[in-house]
Amino acid sequence: MSLKSYLNFTFQNPTKIIFGAKTIPQLRELIPGKPKILLTYGGGSIKKNGVYDQVKEALKDFKVLEFSGIPANPVYEHAMEGVKICKKDNIDFLLAVGGGSVIDATKFISIAAKYKYEDPWDMVAKKFNPDPKYHPKESIPLGTVLTLPAAASEMNWSITLSRDSTKQKYFLIDPILFPKFSILDPEATYSLPKNQTINGAVDSFVHTLEHYATTNRNARIPDRIAEGILDTIISETPKALANPRDYAARANLMWSSTMALNGLIAKGVEEDWSTHAIGFEITAMTGADHAKTIAAILPGLWRFKKEQKKEKLAMMAERVYGKKYGTDDEKAYYTIQKTIEFFNSIGMRTTLSSVGIRREHFDEIARRVDYWHKFCDVPPLGEHQDIYAEDIIKILELCD
Ligand code: NZQ
Ligand code: ZN
């Protein structure tokens, strides 16, 4: 059988990465000139683990203001407080220090502070509307110091943001959102609580699969890199959980998570972000951690789409889980089982009840995804764009 090949693509990732132990002092050389900096962070973990002190020491010759309290699952309403500071104090550089939530909120601040029209939320909600007024044109330059490997926001062009008042959780993708640089010091992740190490590993694993578990295009470069990331997360997560100060394990997890969603493995292949899209609605409804929602949805999605995804799930059984014999059907089933086993083995549950969802919520989840499609002009989900509201109910029925 002759396989298809790569989709045509353009690849450009402008974010400079500084990776390794004790690299935070390099901040002072990375920030050009002597800008007025707004340092952004979350609930204070960086003050407990020494990262804040390292950042402040590196920036001691700069004028630095602070904006803290960015919540996990960042919200528009809070981010707009940061926008006010940027405007009032003429901030000309943003430094986000934290995990995906801090970085995403700061990326939003970077474009919202320069938005010339009424409501910056429109850039998120109306991203598929061709009217240029809904698209960011200018931003405040931004760098990051990563403390939680998960979202890959430190090297990508996307953000996820919620609006409290409307209980919406939407993403935005735009090249303007690439950070100028990101510092990835694995030692900054030693202090992660177990549940956040698990969340990060699962989120990165699923990011890899949203590219890999789609169509078989004989695109060996993205496929083989994806398999390497999956294999690394499977082998290194238990080590980091057993010994939080295992530098090699932390370094492997950190680079895995960045590589899973910095655009590289997306090139030339179809993507299927339905697990994430359904998960976002669950977070918006129940406040459940992002990673927990996608761990609960993935098995149901795979069961529903097993025929379309069979070749890649079988390939994953062979190359990642080492199953050499059996039919493609058997191998695909094996991948579903082994992935659930892996998640459970590191302490991640894979049931809807673990994220507060029961049968009576299914219609509401499907209705919300449908509303998002109509409200934001988003095409149907799935690598074949063939997943509609009624299919979401079927997917949820096939979840555990
Ligand atoms: O707020 P602080 O005090 O910093 O504590 C955080 C937070 O409570 C803590 N933490 C972070 N680094 C730590 C640490 N605690 C101890 N030691 C450290 N070194 O961990 C908690 C969770 O942090 P958060 O930033 O929320 O986690 P994560 O990085 O998983 O980000 C989740 C957000 O990213 C979005 C998710 O939807 C969610 O809103 N995503 C963003 C994506 C993107 N931009 O491309 C893609 C993803 O699919 C995802 O949607
Ligand atoms: Zn994710």
CSV table of N, CA, C and O and ligand atoms in Angstrom, one decimal, residues 41-49 51 69-75 97-104 107 146-162 169-173 186-193 195-197 199-200 203-204 206-207 210 261 273 276 280 283 289-291 293-294, ligand 1:
chain,number,residue,atom,x,y,z
A,41,TYR,N,4.0,36.7,38.0
A,41,TYR,CA,4.0,35.3,38.6
A,41,TYR,C,2.7,34.9,39.2
A,41,TYR,O,1.8,35.7,39.2
A,42,GLY,N,2.7,33.7,39.8
A,42,GLY,CA,1.4,33.2,40.3
A,42,GLY,C,1.2,33.4,41.7
A,42,GLY,O,1.4,34.4,42.3
A,43,GLY,N,0.9,32.2,42.4
A,43,GLY,CA,0.5,32.3,43.8
A,43,GLY,C,1.7,32.3,44.8
A,43,GLY,O,1.4,32.3,46.0
A,44,GLY,N,2.9,32.3,44.3
A,44,GLY,CA,4.0,32.4,45.3
A,44,GLY,C,5.0,31.3,45.3
A,44,GLY,O,5.9,31.3,46.1
A,45,SER,N,4.7,30.2,44.5
A,45,SER,CA,5.7,29.1,44.6
A,45,SER,C,7.1,29.6,44.3
A,45,SER,O,8.1,29.0,44.8
A,46,ILE,N,7.3,30.6,43.4
A,46,ILE,CA,8.6,31.0,43.1
A,46,ILE,C,9.3,31.7,44.3
A,46,ILE,O,10.6,31.8,44.3
A,47,LYS,N,8.6,32.1,45.3
A,47,LYS,CA,9.2,32.7,46.4
A,47,LYS,C,9.7,31.6,47.4
A,47,LYS,O,10.7,31.8,48.1
A,48,LYS,N,9.0,30.5,47.3
A,48,LYS,CA,9.4,29.4,48.2
A,48,LYS,C,10.6,28.6,47.7
A,48,LYS,O,11.4,28.1,48.4
A,49,ASN,N,10.7,28.5,46.4
A,49,ASN,CA,11.8,27.6,45.8
A,49,ASN,C,13.0,28.4,45.4
A,49,ASN,O,13.9,27.7,44.8
A,51,VAL,N,13.4,30.7,43.1
A,51,VAL,CA,13.5,31.2,41.7
A,51,VAL,C,13.3,32.7,41.7
A,51,VAL,O,14.0,33.5,41.0
A,69,GLY,N,-0.2,36.8,41.6
A,69,GLY,CA,-1.5,36.2,41.9
A,69,GLY,C,-2.2,35.6,40.6
A,69,GLY,O,-3.4,35.4,40.7
A,70,ILE,N,-1.5,35.4,39.6
A,70,ILE,CA,-2.1,34.8,38.4
A,70,ILE,C,-2.5,33.4,38.8
A,70,ILE,O,-1.7,32.6,39.2
A,71,PRO,N,-3.8,33.1,38.6
A,71,PRO,CA,-4.3,31.8,39.1
A,71,PRO,C,-4.0,30.7,38.1
A,71,PRO,O,-3.9,30.9,36.9
A,72,ALA,N,-4.0,29.4,38.6
A,72,ALA,CA,-4.0,28.3,37.7
A,72,ALA,C,-5.3,28.4,36.9
A,72,ALA,O,-6.3,28.7,37.4
A,73,ASN,N,-5.2,28.0,35.6
A,73,ASN,CA,-6.3,28.3,34.6
A,73,ASN,C,-6.6,29.8,34.6
A,73,ASN,O,-7.6,30.3,35.2
A,74,PRO,N,-5.7,30.6,34.0
A,74,PRO,CA,-5.7,32.0,34.2
A,74,PRO,C,-7.0,32.6,33.6
A,74,PRO,O,-7.6,32.1,32.6
A,75,VAL,N,-7.4,33.7,34.2
A,75,VAL,CA,-8.7,34.4,33.7
A,75,VAL,C,-8.4,35.8,33.2
A,75,VAL,O,-7.6,36.5,33.7
A,97,VAL,N,7.3,34.4,35.0
A,97,VAL,CA,8.1,33.4,35.8
A,97,VAL,C,7.1,32.4,36.4
A,97,VAL,O,6.4,32.7,37.3
A,98,GLY,N,7.0,31.2,35.8
A,98,GLY,CA,6.0,30.2,36.3
A,98,GLY,C,5.7,29.2,35.3
A,98,GLY,O,6.5,28.9,34.4
A,99,GLY,N,4.5,28.6,35.5
A,99,GLY,CA,4.1,27.5,34.6
A,99,GLY,C,3.2,28.1,33.4
A,99,GLY,O,3.2,29.3,33.2
A,100,GLY,N,2.5,27.2,32.8
A,100,GLY,CA,1.7,27.6,31.6
A,100,GLY,C,0.7,28.7,31.9
A,100,GLY,O,0.5,29.6,31.1
A,101,SER,N,0.1,28.7,33.1
A,101,SER,CA,-0.9,29.7,33.5
A,101,SER,C,-0.3,31.1,33.5
A,101,SER,O,-0.9,32.0,32.9
A,102,VAL,N,0.8,31.2,34.2
A,102,VAL,CA,1.5,32.5,34.3
A,102,VAL,C,1.9,33.0,32.9
A,102,VAL,O,1.7,34.2,32.5
A,103,ILE,N,2.5,32.1,32.1
A,103,ILE,CA,3.0,32.5,30.8
A,103,ILE,C,1.8,32.8,29.9
A,103,ILE,O,1.9,33.8,29.2
A,104,ASP,N,0.7,32.0,29.9
A,104,ASP,CA,-0.4,32.3,29.0
A,104,ASP,C,-1.0,33.7,29.4
A,104,ASP,O,-1.3,34.5,28.5
A,107,LYS,N,1.3,36.4,28.2
A,107,LYS,CA,1.2,36.6,26.7
A,107,LYS,C,-0.1,37.4,26.3
A,107,LYS,O,0.0,38.2,25.4
A,146,LEU,N,10.7,29.3,33.0
A,146,LEU,CA,9.7,28.2,33.2
A,146,LEU,C,10.0,27.5,34.5
A,146,LEU,O,11.1,27.1,34.8
A,147,THR,N,8.9,27.2,35.2
A,147,THR,CA,9.0,26.4,36.5
A,147,THR,C,8.2,25.2,36.4
A,147,THR,O,8.3,24.4,37.4
A,148,LEU,N,7.4,25.0,35.4
A,148,LEU,CA,6.5,23.7,35.4
A,148,LEU,C,6.5,23.3,33.9
A,148,LEU,O,5.8,24.0,33.1
A,149,PRO,N,7.1,22.2,33.6
A,149,PRO,CA,7.0,21.7,32.2
A,149,PRO,C,5.7,21.0,31.9
A,149,PRO,O,5.3,20.0,32.5
A,150,ALA,N,4.9,21.6,31.0
A,150,ALA,CA,3.6,21.1,30.7
A,150,ALA,C,3.0,21.7,29.4
A,150,ALA,O,3.0,21.0,28.4
A,151,ALA,N,2.7,22.9,29.5
A,151,ALA,CA,1.9,23.6,28.4
A,151,ALA,C,2.8,23.9,27.1
A,151,ALA,O,2.2,24.0,26.0
A,152,ALA,N,4.1,24.0,27.3
A,152,ALA,CA,5.0,24.4,26.2
A,152,ALA,C,4.8,25.9,25.7
A,152,ALA,O,5.3,26.3,24.7
A,153,SER,N,4.0,26.6,26.5
A,153,SER,CA,3.8,28.0,26.1
A,153,SER,C,5.1,28.8,26.0
A,153,SER,O,5.1,29.8,25.3
A,154,GLU,N,6.1,28.3,26.7
A,154,GLU,CA,7.4,29.0,26.7
A,154,GLU,C,8.0,29.0,25.3
A,154,GLU,O,9.0,29.8,25.1
A,155,MET,N,7.6,28.1,24.4
A,155,MET,CA,8.2,28.1,23.1
A,155,MET,C,7.1,27.9,22.0
A,155,MET,O,7.4,27.4,21.0
A,156,ASN,N,5.9,28.4,22.3
A,156,ASN,CA,4.9,28.3,21.3
A,156,ASN,C,4.1,29.6,21.1
A,156,ASN,O,4.3,30.6,21.7
A,157,TRP,N,3.1,29.5,20.2
A,157,TRP,CA,2.4,30.7,19.7
A,157,TRP,C,1.0,30.6,20.2
A,157,TRP,O,0.1,31.2,19.6
A,158,SER,N,0.7,29.9,21.3
A,158,SER,CA,-0.7,29.8,21.8
A,158,SER,C,-0.8,30.2,23.2
A,158,SER,O,0.1,30.2,24.0
A,159,ILE,N,-2.1,30.5,23.6
A,159,ILE,CA,-2.5,30.7,24.9
A,159,ILE,C,-3.9,30.1,25.1
A,159,ILE,O,-4.6,29.9,24.2
A,160,THR,N,-4.1,29.8,26.4
A,160,THR,CA,-5.5,29.3,26.8
A,160,THR,C,-5.9,30.3,27.9
A,160,THR,O,-5.2,30.4,28.8
A,161,LEU,N,-7.1,30.8,27.7
A,161,LEU,CA,-7.6,31.8,28.7
A,161,LEU,C,-9.1,31.6,29.0
A,161,LEU,O,-9.8,31.3,28.1
A,162,SER,N,-9.4,31.8,30.3
A,162,SER,CA,-10.9,31.7,30.6
A,162,SER,C,-11.5,33.1,30.9
A,162,SER,O,-10.7,34.0,31.3
A,169,LYS,N,-13.7,28.9,28.2
A,169,LYS,CA,-12.2,28.7,28.2
A,169,LYS,C,-11.8,28.4,26.8
A,169,LYS,O,-12.1,27.4,26.2
A,170,TYR,N,-11.1,29.4,26.2
A,170,TYR,CA,-10.8,29.3,24.8
A,170,TYR,C,-9.3,29.5,24.6
A,170,TYR,O,-8.6,30.1,25.4
A,171,PHE,N,-8.8,29.0,23.4
A,171,PHE,CA,-7.4,29.2,23.0
A,171,PHE,C,-7.3,30.3,22.0
A,171,PHE,O,-8.2,30.6,21.3
A,172,LEU,N,-6.1,30.8,21.8
A,172,LEU,CA,-5.7,31.7,20.8
A,172,LEU,C,-4.4,31.3,20.2
A,172,LEU,O,-3.5,31.0,21.0
A,173,ILE,N,-4.2,31.3,18.9
A,173,ILE,CA,-3.0,31.0,18.3
A,173,ILE,C,-2.6,32.2,17.4
A,173,ILE,O,-3.4,32.6,16.5
A,186,PRO,N,16.1,23.0,34.8
A,186,PRO,CA,15.4,21.9,35.4
A,186,PRO,C,15.4,21.9,36.9
A,186,PRO,O,14.4,21.4,37.5
A,187,GLU,N,16.4,22.6,37.5
A,187,GLU,CA,16.4,22.6,39.0
A,187,GLU,C,15.2,23.4,39.5
A,187,GLU,O,14.8,23.2,40.7
A,188,ALA,N,14.7,24.3,38.7
A,188,ALA,CA,13.5,25.1,39.1
A,188,ALA,C,12.3,24.2,39.3
A,188,ALA,O,11.3,24.7,39.8
A,189,THR,N,12.3,23.0,38.8
A,189,THR,CA,11.2,22.1,38.9
A,189,THR,C,11.3,21.1,40.1
A,189,THR,O,10.4,20.3,40.3
A,190,TYR,N,12.4,21.2,40.8
A,190,TYR,CA,12.6,20.2,41.9
A,190,TYR,C,11.4,20.4,43.0
A,190,TYR,O,11.1,19.4,43.6
A,191,SER,N,10.9,21.6,43.1
A,191,SER,CA,10.0,21.9,44.1
A,191,SER,C,8.5,21.5,43.7
A,191,SER,O,7.6,21.7,44.5
A,192,LEU,N,8.3,21.1,42.5
A,192,LEU,CA,7.0,20.8,42.1
A,192,LEU,C,6.3,19.7,43.0
A,192,LEU,O,6.9,18.7,43.2
A,193,PRO,N,5.1,19.9,43.4
A,193,PRO,CA,4.4,18.9,44.1
A,193,PRO,C,4.1,17.7,43.2
A,193,PRO,O,4.0,17.9,42.0
A,195,ASN,N,1.5,16.1,42.3
A,195,ASN,CA,0.3,16.2,41.4
A,195,ASN,C,0.7,17.1,40.2
A,195,ASN,O,0.2,16.8,39.1
A,196,GLN,N,1.5,18.1,40.4
A,196,GLN,CA,1.9,19.0,39.2
A,196,GLN,C,2.9,18.3,38.3
A,196,GLN,O,2.9,18.5,37.1
A,197,THR,N,3.8,17.5,38.9
A,197,THR,CA,4.7,16.7,38.0
A,197,THR,C,3.8,15.7,37.2
A,197,THR,O,4.1,15.6,36.0
A,199,ASN,N,0.6,16.1,36.4
A,199,ASN,CA,-0.2,16.9,35.4
A,199,ASN,C,0.7,17.2,34.2
A,199,ASN,O,0.2,17.1,33.1
A,200,GLY,N,1.9,17.7,34.5
A,200,GLY,CA,2.8,18.1,33.4
A,200,GLY,C,3.1,17.0,32.5
A,200,GLY,O,3.1,17.1,31.2
A,203,ASP,N,-0.1,16.1,30.4
A,203,ASP,CA,-0.4,17.1,29.4
A,203,ASP,C,0.6,17.0,28.2
A,203,ASP,O,0.2,17.0,27.1
A,204,SER,N,1.9,16.9,28.5
A,204,SER,CA,2.9,16.8,27.4
A,204,SER,C,2.7,15.5,26.6
A,204,SER,O,2.8,15.5,25.4
A,206,VAL,N,-0.2,13.9,26.1
A,206,VAL,CA,-1.4,14.1,25.3
A,206,VAL,C,-1.1,15.1,24.1
A,206,VAL,O,-1.6,14.9,23.0
A,207,HIS,N,-0.3,16.2,24.4
A,207,HIS,CA,0.0,17.1,23.3
A,207,HIS,C,0.7,16.3,22.2
A,207,HIS,O,0.4,16.5,21.0
A,210,GLU,N,-1.9,14.3,20.3
A,210,GLU,CA,-2.8,15.1,19.4
A,210,GLU,C,-2.2,15.3,18.0
A,210,GLU,O,-3.0,15.6,17.1
A,261,LEU,N,5.0,20.5,22.1
A,261,LEU,CA,4.1,21.5,21.6
A,261,LEU,C,4.8,22.8,21.2
A,261,LEU,O,4.3,23.9,21.3
A,273,TRP,N,-7.3,18.0,18.0
A,273,TRP,CA,-7.4,18.6,19.3
A,273,TRP,C,-8.7,18.4,20.0
A,273,TRP,O,-9.0,19.2,20.9
A,276,HIS,N,-8.5,17.9,23.9
A,276,HIS,CA,-8.3,19.2,24.5
A,276,HIS,C,-9.6,20.0,24.5
A,276,HIS,O,-9.9,20.6,25.6
A,280,PHE,N,-11.3,21.3,27.8
A,280,PHE,CA,-11.5,22.8,28.2
A,280,PHE,C,-12.9,23.0,28.7
A,280,PHE,O,-13.0,23.8,29.7
A,283,THR,N,-13.1,21.8,32.3
A,283,THR,CA,-12.4,22.8,33.2
A,283,THR,C,-13.3,24.0,33.4
A,283,THR,O,-13.5,24.4,34.6
A,289,ASP,N,-8.4,20.3,37.0
A,289,ASP,CA,-7.1,20.6,36.4
A,289,ASP,C,-7.1,20.2,34.9
A,289,ASP,O,-7.7,19.1,34.5
A,290,HIS,N,-6.5,21.0,34.1
A,290,HIS,CA,-6.4,20.7,32.6
A,290,HIS,C,-6.0,19.3,32.3
A,290,HIS,O,-6.7,18.5,31.5
A,291,ALA,N,-4.9,18.8,32.9
A,291,ALA,CA,-4.4,17.5,32.6
A,291,ALA,C,-5.3,16.4,33.0
A,291,ALA,O,-5.5,15.4,32.3
A,293,THR,N,-8.5,16.5,33.0
A,293,THR,CA,-9.7,16.4,32.0
A,293,THR,C,-9.3,15.6,30.8
A,293,THR,O,-10.0,14.8,30.3
A,294,ILE,N,-8.1,15.9,30.3
A,294,ILE,CA,-7.7,15.2,29.0
A,294,ILE,C,-7.4,13.8,29.2
A,294,ILE,O,-7.6,12.9,28.4
B,1,NZQ,O1,0.9,29.8,41.1
B,1,NZQ,P1,2.1,29.3,41.6
B,1,NZQ,O2,2.4,29.6,43.0
B,1,NZQ,O3,3.3,29.5,40.7
B,1,NZQ,O4,1.9,27.7,41.7
B,1,NZQ,C1,1.7,26.9,40.5
B,1,NZQ,C2,0.3,26.4,40.4
B,1,NZQ,O5,-0.4,26.3,41.6
B,1,NZQ,C3,2.5,25.6,40.8
B,1,NZQ,N1,3.9,25.6,40.4
B,1,NZQ,C4,4.4,26.0,39.2
B,1,NZQ,N2,5.7,25.8,39.2
B,1,NZQ,C5,6.1,25.3,40.4
B,1,NZQ,C6,4.9,25.2,41.2
B,1,NZQ,N3,4.9,24.7,42.4
B,1,NZQ,C7,6.0,24.4,43.0
B,1,NZQ,N4,7.2,24.4,42.3
B,1,NZQ,C8,7.3,24.9,41.0
B,1,NZQ,N5,8.4,24.9,40.3
B,1,NZQ,O6,1.8,24.6,39.9
B,1,NZQ,C9,0.4,25.0,39.9
B,1,NZQ,C10,-0.1,24.8,38.4
B,1,NZQ,O7,0.6,25.8,37.6
B,1,NZQ,P2,0.0,26.1,36.1
B,1,NZQ,O8,0.9,27.1,35.5
B,1,NZQ,O9,-1.5,26.3,36.2
B,1,NZQ,O10,0.2,24.7,35.4
B,1,NZQ,P3,0.5,24.3,33.9
B,1,NZQ,O11,1.9,24.7,33.5
B,1,NZQ,O12,0.1,22.9,33.8
B,1,NZQ,O13,-0.5,25.3,33.1
B,1,NZQ,C11,-1.8,25.0,32.9
B,1,NZQ,C12,-2.5,26.0,32.0
B,1,NZQ,O14,-1.9,25.9,30.7
B,1,NZQ,C13,-2.9,25.8,29.7
B,1,NZQ,C14,-4.0,25.0,30.4
B,1,NZQ,O15,-5.2,25.0,29.8
B,1,NZQ,C15,-4.0,25.7,31.8
B,1,NZQ,O16,-4.7,26.8,31.8
B,1,NZQ,N6,-2.4,25.3,28.5
B,1,NZQ,C16,-1.7,26.1,27.7
B,1,NZQ,C17,-1.2,25.7,26.4
B,1,NZQ,C18,-0.5,26.6,25.5
B,1,NZQ,N7,-0.3,27.8,25.9
B,1,NZQ,O17,-0.1,26.2,24.4
B,1,NZQ,C19,-1.5,24.3,25.9
B,1,NZQ,C20,-2.0,23.4,26.9
B,1,NZQ,O18,-2.8,22.4,26.3
B,1,NZQ,C21,-2.8,24.0,28.0
B,1,NZQ,O19,-4.1,24.2,27.5
